[in-house]
Amino acid sequence: MFKFLDYFKDNRKKVIIVIACVLLIIYAIKTYFDFNEKNEYNESNSSSSNNTTAIVKNNDITNTNDNNINQTENIVKIGSENEAVEKFVNYCNNYNIETAYNMLTDECKKLLYTNKEDFENKYVKSLFDKKRTYQIEKVLQSSSTDNVYKLILSEDPINKGKVDESNNKIDYITIVNTNGTYKLNISGFIKSESINSSNQNTYMQISVSSKLIFVDYEIYNITAKNNILVDAVLDNMENNIKTYIEDEDGNKFRIINDEYTAETTRVQNGKEASFSLKFDRKYSSNNKEIKKIVFSRINIINRNYYQKVFDPENKTTSYKEQMSTYPKYLSLEVEL
């Protein structure tokens, strides 16, 4: 003990330097491991802090690497329906427009967003005007393979400081599963159905080519051919009880007429016109089949007409007003 004290007195400076070096090395080692632990934590949470936080139901999400893309075929490889929605939201959040657009079905592109610019301006800029967190929930089944999910988009609380549900945005996304490949229908669009039915009377022929089914309504694509000498209006849109679709149980679904005017369904004499009409029928997997579309009050406009008259003596042509025998109103229904 006394020898150690004598050594310490004689070599105090050296001992202090050695102790200081040891303490410095210990501090450096501790700092290194603390930094690595913090960095690993940040990396493991970067997907939620920088992109979105998902509340996923029904399936576990696997293989969420955004680089898992076949660049040749431009197809995103996806392991589950939930992962399909997650990837789509992340791409939109990060303004990866092309990859997000390529996740849409061909039908959705053709009918709703014909190009990437249309998709960006009408969908992404509207719903993803800022970083969004999200929740997804399976709500409906549109077929044996296709499911409908409710997507709730919220402002990122990390950026805003609190959750404000009043600014939430909602979309319904249908996952289309084709031989294990997942594609998306967005904006509440579920599917389209071909119809190709028609009916006619003395005055008019009405054809229904197809319908588009959305979560909150259905749109019917219609062509009307006017066979008479004056104009006709299928619906003047003054109320919504004149034009409707009817299911096999006799339930009637009215036209959403506040989006149209009388000119929407005007068909000029001797010509045909095409238009799309929206009906107030919400989607359910238990919905009965629609059996017919009914136009119960078609309005004949200006029942008098002008007949072309040729004067052979003077070799002149004039028009003479004639009184028609057309009814003021008529009806026509098309079995679907």
C-alpha positions as YAML, in Angstrom:
chain: A
units: angstrom
residues:
- id: 1
  name: MET
  ca: [0.00, 0.00, 0.00]
- id: 2
  name: PHE
  ca: [2.78, 2.43, 0.98]
- id: 3
  name: LYS
  ca: [4.72, 1.43, -2.11]
- id: 4
  name: PHE
  ca: [1.68, 2.33, -4.27]
- id: 5
  name: LEU
  ca: [1.37, 5.72, -2.58]
- id: 6
  name: ASP
  ca: [5.05, 6.36, -3.03]
- id: 7
  name: TYR
  ca: [4.73, 5.36, -6.73]
- id: 8
  name: PHE
  ca: [1.69, 7.63, -7.13]
- id: 9
  name: LYS
  ca: [3.57, 10.57, -5.56]
- id: 10
  name: ASP
  ca: [6.54, 10.03, -7.82]
- id: 11
  name: ASN
  ca: [4.45, 9.46, -11.01]
- id: 12
  name: ARG
  ca: [1.32, 11.47, -10.31]
- id: 13
  name: LYS
  ca: [1.29, 13.15, -13.67]
- id: 14
  name: LYS
  ca: [1.57, 9.87, -15.60]
- id: 15
  name: VAL
  ca: [-1.15, 8.19, -13.52]
- id: 16
  name: ILE
  ca: [-3.58, 11.07, -14.08]
- id: 17
  name: ILE
  ca: [-2.95, 10.97, -17.82]
- id: 18
  name: VAL
  ca: [-3.58, 7.18, -17.94]
- id: 19
  name: ILE
  ca: [-6.82, 7.51, -15.93]
- id: 20
  name: ALA
  ca: [-8.02, 10.34, -18.20]
- id: 21
  name: CYS
  ca: [-7.31, 8.26, -21.30]
- id: 22
  name: VAL
  ca: [-9.23, 5.28, -19.91]
- id: 23
  name: LEU
  ca: [-12.24, 7.47, -19.06]
- id: 24
  name: LEU
  ca: [-12.13, 9.05, -22.51]
- id: 25
  name: ILE
  ca: [-12.12, 5.63, -24.19]
- id: 26
  name: ILE
  ca: [-15.07, 4.44, -22.07]
- id: 27
  name: TYR
  ca: [-17.04, 7.61, -22.94]
- id: 28
  name: ALA
  ca: [-16.31, 7.17, -26.66]
- id: 29
  name: ILE
  ca: [-17.49, 3.55, -26.62]
- id: 30
  name: LYS
  ca: [-20.71, 4.47, -24.79]
- id: 31
  name: THR
  ca: [-21.43, 7.33, -27.23]
- id: 32
  name: TYR
  ca: [-20.89, 5.03, -30.22]
- id: 33
  name: PHE
  ca: [-23.37, 2.40, -29.02]
- id: 34
  name: ASP
  ca: [-25.97, 5.03, -28.01]
- id: 35
  name: PHE
  ca: [-25.78, 6.58, -31.50]
- id: 36
  name: ASN
  ca: [-26.19, 3.21, -33.26]
- id: 37
  name: GLU
  ca: [-29.17, 2.28, -31.10]
- id: 38
  name: LYS
  ca: [-30.89, 5.60, -31.85]
- id: 39
  name: ASN
  ca: [-30.15, 5.29, -35.57]
- id: 40
  name: GLU
  ca: [-31.63, 1.77, -35.70]
- id: 41
  name: TYR
  ca: [-34.77, 3.04, -33.97]
- id: 42
  name: ASN
  ca: [-35.17, 5.92, -36.45]
- id: 43
  name: GLU
  ca: [-34.72, 3.61, -39.44]
- id: 44
  name: SER
  ca: [-37.30, 1.16, -38.12]
- id: 45
  name: ASN
  ca: [-39.84, 3.99, -37.78]
- id: 46
  name: SER
  ca: [-39.02, 6.01, -40.88]
- id: 47
  name: SER
  ca: [-41.90, 4.53, -42.91]
- id: 48
  name: SER
  ca: [-44.46, 5.85, -40.42]
- id: 49
  name: SER
  ca: [-42.88, 9.22, -39.70]
- id: 50
  name: ASN
  ca: [-42.08, 10.12, -43.30]
- id: 51
  name: ASN
  ca: [-44.89, 8.42, -45.19]
- id: 52
  name: THR
  ca: [-47.98, 6.98, -43.53]
- id: 53
  name: THR
  ca: [-49.17, 5.11, -40.48]
- id: 54
  name: ALA
  ca: [-51.46, 2.22, -41.34]
- id: 55
  name: ILE
  ca: [-54.12, 0.57, -39.26]
- id: 56
  name: VAL
  ca: [-54.45, -2.66, -41.21]
- id: 57
  name: LYS
  ca: [-57.22, -5.20, -40.82]
- id: 58
  name: ASN
  ca: [-57.66, -8.81, -41.99]
- id: 59
  name: ASN
  ca: [-54.16, -9.49, -43.35]
- id: 60
  name: ASP
  ca: [-50.55, -9.03, -42.27]
- id: 61
  name: ILE
  ca: [-48.44, -6.80, -44.49]
- id: 62
  name: THR
  ca: [-45.30, -8.42, -45.85]
- id: 63
  name: ASN
  ca: [-42.65, -7.46, -48.36]
- id: 64
  name: THR
  ca: [-43.29, -3.71, -48.32]
- id: 65
  name: ASN
  ca: [-40.05, -2.78, -50.06]
- id: 66
  name: ASP
  ca: [-40.92, -0.01, -52.55]
- id: 67
  name: ASN
  ca: [-38.11, -1.19, -54.82]
- id: 68
  name: ASN
  ca: [-39.92, -4.48, -55.46]
- id: 69
  name: ILE
  ca: [-40.99, -3.41, -58.96]
- id: 70
  name: ASN
  ca: [-40.58, -5.20, -62.24]
- id: 71
  name: GLN
  ca: [-39.19, -2.30, -64.29]
- id: 72
  name: THR
  ca: [-39.68, -4.12, -67.60]
- id: 73
  name: GLU
  ca: [-43.41, -4.75, -67.19]
- id: 74
  name: ASN
  ca: [-43.98, -1.82, -64.80]
- id: 75
  name: ILE
  ca: [-45.95, -4.06, -62.43]
- id: 76
  name: VAL
  ca: [-45.82, -3.72, -58.66]
- id: 77
  name: LYS
  ca: [-45.48, -7.12, -56.99]
- id: 78
  name: ILE
  ca: [-47.85, -7.27, -54.04]
- id: 79
  name: GLY
  ca: [-48.43, -9.97, -51.46]
- id: 80
  name: SER
  ca: [-51.86, -9.01, -50.07]
- id: 81
  name: GLU
  ca: [-54.84, -6.72, -50.61]
- id: 82
  name: ASN
  ca: [-53.90, -4.56, -47.63]
- id: 83
  name: GLU
  ca: [-50.40, -4.18, -48.98]
- id: 84
  name: ALA
  ca: [-51.84, -3.04, -52.32]
- id: 85
  name: VAL
  ca: [-53.67, -0.16, -50.61]
- id: 86
  name: GLU
  ca: [-50.62, 0.64, -48.45]
- id: 87
  name: LYS
  ca: [-48.31, 0.86, -51.45]
- id: 88
  name: PHE
  ca: [-50.78, 2.95, -53.43]
- id: 89
  name: VAL
  ca: [-51.16, 5.47, -50.58]
- id: 90
  name: ASN
  ca: [-47.40, 5.67, -50.06]
- id: 91
  name: TYR
  ca: [-46.83, 6.32, -53.77]
- id: 92
  name: CYS
  ca: [-49.45, 9.08, -53.77]
- id: 93
  name: ASN
  ca: [-48.06, 10.58, -50.57]
- id: 94
  name: ASN
  ca: [-44.60, 10.76, -52.10]
- id: 95
  name: TYR
  ca: [-45.90, 11.98, -55.48]
- id: 96
  name: ASN
  ca: [-44.69, 8.86, -57.29]
- id: 97
  name: ILE
  ca: [-47.42, 9.49, -59.86]
- id: 98
  name: GLU
  ca: [-46.40, 7.00, -62.54]
- id: 99
  name: THR
  ca: [-46.11, 4.01, -60.20]
- id: 100
  name: ALA
  ca: [-49.37, 4.86, -58.44]
- id: 101
  name: TYR
  ca: [-51.14, 5.28, -61.80]
- id: 102
  name: ASN
  ca: [-49.87, 1.91, -63.00]
- id: 103
  name: MET
  ca: [-51.57, 0.24, -60.04]
- id: 104
  name: LEU
  ca: [-54.99, 1.18, -61.45]
- id: 105
  name: THR
  ca: [-57.00, -1.28, -63.52]
- id: 106
  name: ASP
  ca: [-57.21, -0.65, -67.26]
- id: 107
  name: GLU
  ca: [-60.94, -0.13, -66.84]
- id: 108
  name: CYS
  ca: [-60.43, 2.55, -64.18]
- id: 109
  name: LYS
  ca: [-57.91, 4.33, -66.39]
- id: 110
  name: LYS
  ca: [-60.19, 4.22, -69.42]
- id: 111
  name: LEU
  ca: [-63.34, 5.38, -67.64]
- id: 112
  name: LEU
  ca: [-62.05, 7.77, -64.97]
- id: 113
  name: TYR
  ca: [-58.43, 8.82, -65.57]
- id: 114
  name: THR
  ca: [-57.34, 8.52, -69.15]
- id: 115
  name: ASN
  ca: [-53.74, 9.62, -68.50]
- id: 116
  name: LYS
  ca: [-51.27, 10.28, -65.69]
- id: 117
  name: GLU
  ca: [-51.82, 14.03, -65.78]
- id: 118
  name: ASP
  ca: [-55.56, 13.55, -65.34]
- id: 119
  name: PHE
  ca: [-54.94, 11.22, -62.41]
- id: 120
  name: GLU
  ca: [-52.49, 13.64, -60.80]
- id: 121
  name: ASN
  ca: [-54.69, 16.73, -61.15]
- id: 122
  name: LYS
  ca: [-58.05, 15.22, -60.27]
- id: 123
  name: TYR
  ca: [-57.10, 12.59, -57.68]
- id: 124
  name: VAL
  ca: [-53.65, 13.03, -56.15]
- id: 125
  name: LYS
  ca: [-53.75, 16.81, -55.79]
- id: 126
  name: SER
  ca: [-57.23, 16.61, -54.33]
- id: 127
  name: LEU
  ca: [-56.74, 13.84, -51.76]
- id: 128
  name: PHE
  ca: [-53.00, 14.13, -51.14]
- id: 129
  name: ASP
  ca: [-52.64, 17.90, -51.00]
- id: 130
  name: LYS
  ca: [-50.44, 17.23, -47.95]
- id: 131
  name: LYS
  ca: [-48.87, 14.20, -46.28]
- id: 132
  name: ARG
  ca: [-51.62, 11.84, -45.12]
- id: 133
  name: THR
  ca: [-51.82, 9.07, -42.57]
- id: 134
  name: TYR
  ca: [-54.48, 6.49, -43.29]
- id: 135
  name: GLN
  ca: [-56.74, 3.73, -42.07]
- id: 136
  name: ILE
  ca: [-58.16, 0.97, -44.25]
- id: 137
  name: GLU
  ca: [-61.10, -1.29, -43.57]
- id: 138
  name: LYS
  ca: [-62.74, -3.98, -45.67]
- id: 139
  name: VAL
  ca: [-66.41, -3.04, -46.03]
- id: 140
  name: LEU
  ca: [-67.89, -4.86, -49.03]
- id: 141
  name: GLN
  ca: [-67.37, -7.71, -51.45]
- id: 142
  name: SER
  ca: [-68.21, -6.91, -55.07]
- id: 143
  name: SER
  ca: [-67.61, -10.42, -56.41]
- id: 144
  name: SER
  ca: [-66.10, -13.73, -55.35]
- id: 145
  name: THR
  ca: [-62.61, -12.28, -55.81]
- id: 146
  name: ASP
  ca: [-62.93, -8.48, -55.58]
- id: 147
  name: ASN
  ca: [-63.23, -6.64, -52.25]
- id: 148
  name: VAL
  ca: [-64.07, -3.02, -51.44]
- id: 149
  name: TYR
  ca: [-62.06, -1.12, -48.83]
- id: 150
  name: LYS
  ca: [-62.84, 2.17, -47.10]
- id: 151
  name: LEU
  ca: [-59.80, 4.45, -47.07]
- id: 152
  name: ILE
  ca: [-59.75, 7.24, -44.45]
- id: 153
  name: LEU
  ca: [-57.04, 9.85, -45.06]
- id: 154
  name: SER
  ca: [-56.04, 12.17, -42.21]
- id: 155
  name: GLU
  ca: [-53.55, 14.97, -41.81]
- id: 156
  name: ASP
  ca: [-50.24, 13.72, -40.44]
- id: 157
  name: PRO
  ca: [-50.30, 14.58, -36.69]
- id: 158
  name: ILE
  ca: [-46.50, 14.82, -36.70]
- id: 159
  name: ASN
  ca: [-46.73, 17.83, -39.02]
- id: 160
  name: LYS
  ca: [-49.90, 19.35, -37.58]
- id: 161
  name: GLY
  ca: [-49.31, 18.60, -33.91]
- id: 162
  name: LYS
  ca: [-52.74, 17.03, -33.37]
- id: 163
  name: VAL
  ca: [-55.32, 14.86, -35.10]
- id: 164
  name: ASP
  ca: [-58.09, 16.88, -36.77]
- id: 165
  name: GLU
  ca: [-60.82, 14.53, -38.03]
- id: 166
  name: SER
  ca: [-62.77, 17.41, -39.60]
- id: 167
  name: ASN
  ca: [-60.21, 17.47, -42.41]
- id: 168
  name: ASN
  ca: [-60.37, 13.74, -43.11]
- id: 169
  name: LYS
  ca: [-60.89, 12.63, -46.70]
- id: 170
  name: ILE
  ca: [-62.53, 9.34, -47.64]
- id: 171
  name: ASP
  ca: [-62.29, 7.14, -50.70]
- id: 172
  name: TYR
  ca: [-63.51, 3.64, -51.50]
- id: 173
  name: ILE
  ca: [-61.05, 1.38, -53.28]
- id: 174
  name: THR
  ca: [-61.93, -1.91, -54.97]
- id: 175
  name: ILE
  ca: [-59.14, -4.46, -55.13]
- id: 176
  name: VAL
  ca: [-59.38, -6.46, -58.35]
- id: 177
  name: ASN
  ca: [-57.65, -9.83, -58.06]
- id: 178
  name: THR
  ca: [-56.79, -11.35, -61.42]
- id: 179
  name: ASN
  ca: [-54.87, -14.59, -61.06]
- id: 180
  name: GLY
  ca: [-53.08, -13.28, -57.96]
- id: 181
  name: THR
  ca: [-52.31, -9.86, -59.44]
- id: 182
  name: TYR
  ca: [-53.82, -6.96, -57.51]
- id: 183
  name: LYS
  ca: [-55.07, -3.84, -59.30]
- id: 184
  name: LEU
  ca: [-57.17, -0.96, -57.97]
- id: 185
  name: ASN
  ca: [-60.39, 0.84, -58.84]
- id: 186
  name: ILE
  ca: [-60.48, 4.17, -57.01]
- id: 187
  name: SER
  ca: [-62.82, 7.15, -56.48]
- id: 188
  name: GLY
  ca: [-65.61, 4.85, -55.34]
- id: 189
  name: PHE
  ca: [-65.68, 3.07, -58.70]
- id: 190
  name: ILE
  ca: [-66.45, -0.64, -58.30]
- id: 191
  name: LYS
  ca: [-67.01, -2.08, -61.76]
- id: 192
  name: SER
  ca: [-68.78, -1.67, -65.10]
- id: 193
  name: GLU
  ca: [-71.32, -3.98, -66.69]
- id: 194
  name: SER
  ca: [-72.28, -4.35, -70.35]
- id: 195
  name: ILE
  ca: [-76.03, -4.24, -71.03]
- id: 196
  name: ASN
  ca: [-76.84, -3.69, -74.75]
- id: 197
  name: SER
  ca: [-80.64, -3.53, -74.44]
- id: 198
  name: SER
  ca: [-83.10, -1.36, -76.35]
- id: 199
  name: ASN
  ca: [-86.76, -0.65, -76.94]
- id: 200
  name: GLN
  ca: [-88.72, 1.55, -79.30]
- id: 201
  name: ASN
  ca: [-92.15, 2.85, -80.22]
- id: 202
  name: THR
  ca: [-93.46, 4.91, -83.13]
- id: 203
  name: TYR
  ca: [-91.72, 8.03, -81.90]
- id: 204
  name: MET
  ca: [-88.39, 7.04, -80.38]
- id: 205
  name: GLN
  ca: [-85.84, 4.29, -79.81]
- id: 206
  name: ILE
  ca: [-83.84, 4.15, -76.55]
- id: 207
  name: SER
  ca: [-80.77, 1.92, -76.11]
- id: 208
  name: VAL
  ca: [-78.76, 1.24, -72.94]
- id: 209
  name: SER
  ca: [-75.20, 0.09, -73.65]
- id: 210
  name: SER
  ca: [-73.65, -0.25, -70.19]
- id: 211
  name: LYS
  ca: [-73.62, 0.93, -66.62]
- id: 212
  name: LEU
  ca: [-70.92, 2.01, -64.17]
- id: 213
  name: ILE
  ca: [-71.35, 0.93, -60.56]
- id: 214
  name: PHE
  ca: [-70.03, 3.18, -57.80]
- id: 215
  name: VAL
  ca: [-70.36, 2.94, -54.03]
- id: 216
  name: ASP
  ca: [-72.99, 5.72, -53.87]
- id: 217
  name: TYR
  ca: [-74.66, 5.62, -57.30]
- id: 218
  name: GLU
  ca: [-74.93, 3.98, -60.72]
- id: 219
  name: ILE
  ca: [-74.40, 5.64, -64.11]
- id: 220
  name: TYR
  ca: [-76.21, 4.37, -67.22]
- id: 221
  name: ASN
  ca: [-74.92, 5.10, -70.72]
- id: 222
  name: ILE
  ca: [-77.87, 5.75, -73.01]
- id: 223
  name: THR
  ca: [-78.50, 6.54, -76.67]
- id: 224
  name: ALA
  ca: [-81.85, 7.89, -77.88]
- id: 225
  name: LYS
  ca: [-82.95, 8.12, -81.52]
- id: 226
  name: ASN
  ca: [-85.73, 10.56, -82.36]
- id: 227
  name: ASN
  ca: [-87.93, 9.27, -85.19]
- id: 228
  name: ILE
  ca: [-90.32, 12.22, -85.38]
- id: 229
  name: LEU
  ca: [-90.23, 15.68, -86.93]
- id: 230
  name: VAL
  ca: [-89.93, 17.69, -83.71]
- id: 231
  name: ASP
  ca: [-87.55, 17.66, -80.74]
- id: 232
  name: ALA
  ca: [-88.10, 15.55, -77.65]
- id: 233
  name: VAL
  ca: [-86.77, 15.73, -74.08]
- id: 234
  name: LEU
  ca: [-86.51, 12.47, -72.17]
- id: 235
  name: ASP
  ca: [-86.66, 14.28, -68.81]
- id: 236
  name: ASN
  ca: [-86.97, 18.00, -68.10]
- id: 237
  name: MET
  ca: [-85.30, 17.44, -64.69]
- id: 238
  name: GLU
  ca: [-87.93, 19.44, -62.80]
- id: 239
  name: ASN
  ca: [-88.29, 16.60, -60.30]
- id: 240
  name: ASN
  ca: [-86.80, 13.15, -59.83]
- id: 241
  name: ILE
  ca: [-89.85, 10.92, -60.06]
- id: 242
  name: LYS
  ca: [-90.20, 10.66, -63.84]
- id: 243
  name: THR
  ca: [-87.09, 8.65, -64.67]
- id: 244
  name: TYR
  ca: [-85.94, 5.70, -62.59]
- id: 245
  name: ILE
  ca: [-84.42, 2.23, -62.56]
- id: 246
  name: GLU
  ca: [-86.28, -0.68, -60.98]
- id: 247
  name: ASP
  ca: [-84.99, -3.92, -59.47]
- id: 248
  name: GLU
  ca: [-86.55, -7.37, -59.55]
- id: 249
  name: ASP
  ca: [-88.43, -6.73, -56.30]
- id: 250
  name: GLY
  ca: [-90.02, -3.56, -57.69]
- id: 251
  name: ASN
  ca: [-87.81, -1.13, -55.74]
- id: 252
  name: LYS
  ca: [-87.35, 2.13, -57.66]
- id: 253
  name: PHE
  ca: [-84.20, 4.26, -57.67]
- id: 254
  name: ARG
  ca: [-84.62, 7.82, -58.90]
- id: 255
  name: ILE
  ca: [-82.43, 9.84, -61.20]
- id: 256
  name: ILE
  ca: [-80.12, 12.34, -59.48]
- id: 257
  name: ASN
  ca: [-81.62, 15.19, -61.45]
- id: 258
  name: ASP
  ca: [-79.93, 18.13, -59.71]
- id: 259
  name: GLU
  ca: [-76.81, 17.49, -61.81]
- id: 260
  name: TYR
  ca: [-78.66, 17.94, -65.13]
- id: 261
  name: THR
  ca: [-80.85, 20.36, -67.05]
- id: 262
  name: ALA
  ca: [-83.62, 19.80, -69.60]
- id: 263
  name: GLU
  ca: [-81.05, 20.16, -72.38]
- id: 264
  name: THR
  ca: [-79.15, 17.12, -71.07]
- id: 265
  name: THR
  ca: [-81.62, 14.68, -72.62]
- id: 266
  name: ARG
  ca: [-82.86, 16.77, -75.54]
- id: 267
  name: VAL
  ca: [-82.90, 14.83, -78.83]
- id: 268
  name: GLN
  ca: [-83.36, 16.84, -82.01]
- id: 269
  name: ASN
  ca: [-85.86, 15.78, -84.64]
- id: 270
  name: GLY
  ca: [-84.67, 12.94, -86.85]
- id: 271
  name: LYS
  ca: [-81.36, 12.59, -84.94]
- id: 272
  name: GLU
  ca: [-79.86, 10.62, -82.09]
- id: 273
  name: ALA
  ca: [-78.02, 11.69, -78.95]
- id: 274
  name: SER
  ca: [-75.97, 9.92, -76.28]
- id: 275
  name: PHE
  ca: [-75.74, 10.80, -72.62]
- id: 276
  name: SER
  ca: [-74.97, 9.34, -69.20]
- id: 277
  name: LEU
  ca: [-77.49, 9.48, -66.35]
- id: 278
  name: LYS
  ca: [-76.78, 8.95, -62.65]
- id: 279
  name: PHE
  ca: [-79.21, 7.11, -60.36]
- id: 280
  name: ASP
  ca: [-79.40, 7.16, -56.58]
- id: 281
  name: ARG
  ca: [-78.58, 3.54, -55.83]
- id: 282
  name: LYS
  ca: [-75.96, 2.75, -53.21]
- id: 283
  name: TYR
  ca: [-73.93, -0.39, -53.72]
- id: 284
  name: SER
  ca: [-74.41, -3.48, -51.62]
- id: 285
  name: SER
  ca: [-73.31, -7.05, -52.25]
- id: 286
  name: ASN
  ca: [-76.94, -8.00, -51.50]
- id: 287
  name: ASN
  ca: [-78.46, -5.68, -54.11]
- id: 288
  name: LYS
  ca: [-81.15, -7.17, -56.31]
- id: 289
  name: GLU
  ca: [-80.73, -7.18, -60.08]
- id: 290
  name: ILE
  ca: [-81.92, -4.10, -61.95]
- id: 291
  name: LYS
  ca: [-84.57, -5.22, -64.43]
- id: 292
  name: LYS
  ca: [-85.52, -2.06, -66.31]
- id: 293
  name: ILE
  ca: [-85.05, 1.67, -66.80]
- id: 294
  name: VAL
  ca: [-88.21, 3.76, -67.15]
- id: 295
  name: PHE
  ca: [-88.74, 7.12, -68.86]
- id: 296
  name: SER
  ca: [-92.30, 7.83, -67.77]
- id: 297
  name: ARG
  ca: [-92.71, 11.40, -69.03]
- id: 298
  name: ILE
  ca: [-90.90, 12.13, -72.29]
- id: 299
  name: ASN
  ca: [-91.81, 15.62, -73.40]
- id: 300
  name: ILE
  ca: [-92.54, 16.34, -77.08]
- id: 301
  name: ILE
  ca: [-91.37, 19.89, -77.80]
- id: 302
  name: ASN
  ca: [-93.24, 22.20, -80.25]
- id: 303
  name: ARG
  ca: [-95.61, 19.64, -81.68]
- id: 304
  name: ASN
  ca: [-96.09, 21.75, -84.80]
- id: 305
  name: TYR
  ca: [-93.48, 21.43, -87.50]
- id: 306
  name: TYR
  ca: [-92.58, 22.99, -90.84]
- id: 307
  name: GLN
  ca: [-93.02, 20.96, -94.00]
- id: 308
  name: LYS
  ca: [-90.84, 21.63, -97.00]
- id: 309
  name: VAL
  ca: [-92.94, 22.72, -100.03]
- id: 310
  name: PHE
  ca: [-91.62, 23.04, -103.58]
- id: 311
  name: ASP
  ca: [-93.34, 25.28, -106.15]
- id: 312
  name: PRO
  ca: [-92.60, 23.75, -109.60]
- id: 313
  name: GLU
  ca: [-93.97, 26.77, -111.46]
- id: 314
  name: ASN
  ca: [-91.65, 29.25, -109.75]
- id: 315
  name: LYS
  ca: [-89.06, 26.64, -108.90]
- id: 316
  name: THR
  ca: [-88.88, 27.88, -105.34]
- id: 317
  name: THR
  ca: [-88.87, 26.12, -101.98]
- id: 318
  name: SER
  ca: [-90.75, 27.30, -98.89]
- id: 319
  name: TYR
  ca: [-91.71, 25.88, -95.50]
- id: 320
  name: LYS
  ca: [-95.28, 25.59, -94.33]
- id: 321
  name: GLU
  ca: [-96.25, 25.07, -90.71]
- id: 322
  name: GLN
  ca: [-98.15, 21.88, -90.11]
- id: 323
  name: MET
  ca: [-100.12, 20.66, -87.10]
- id: 324
  name: SER
  ca: [-98.80, 17.31, -85.88]
- id: 325
  name: THR
  ca: [-100.74, 14.58, -84.14]
- id: 326
  name: TYR
  ca: [-97.90, 13.80, -81.72]
- id: 327
  name: PRO
  ca: [-98.88, 13.43, -78.07]
- id: 328
  name: LYS
  ca: [-97.49, 16.02, -75.65]
- id: 329
  name: TYR
  ca: [-96.01, 13.32, -73.44]
- id: 330
  name: LEU
  ca: [-95.11, 9.69, -73.94]
- id: 331
  name: SER
  ca: [-93.33, 6.95, -71.98]
- id: 332
  name: LEU
  ca: [-90.87, 4.22, -72.81]
- id: 333
  name: GLU
  ca: [-89.10, 1.60, -70.72]
- id: 334
  name: VAL
  ca: [-86.15, -0.62, -71.55]
- id: 335
  name: GLU
  ca: [-85.86, -4.11, -70.11]
- id: 336
  name: LEU
  ca: [-82.33, -4.74, -68.91]
...
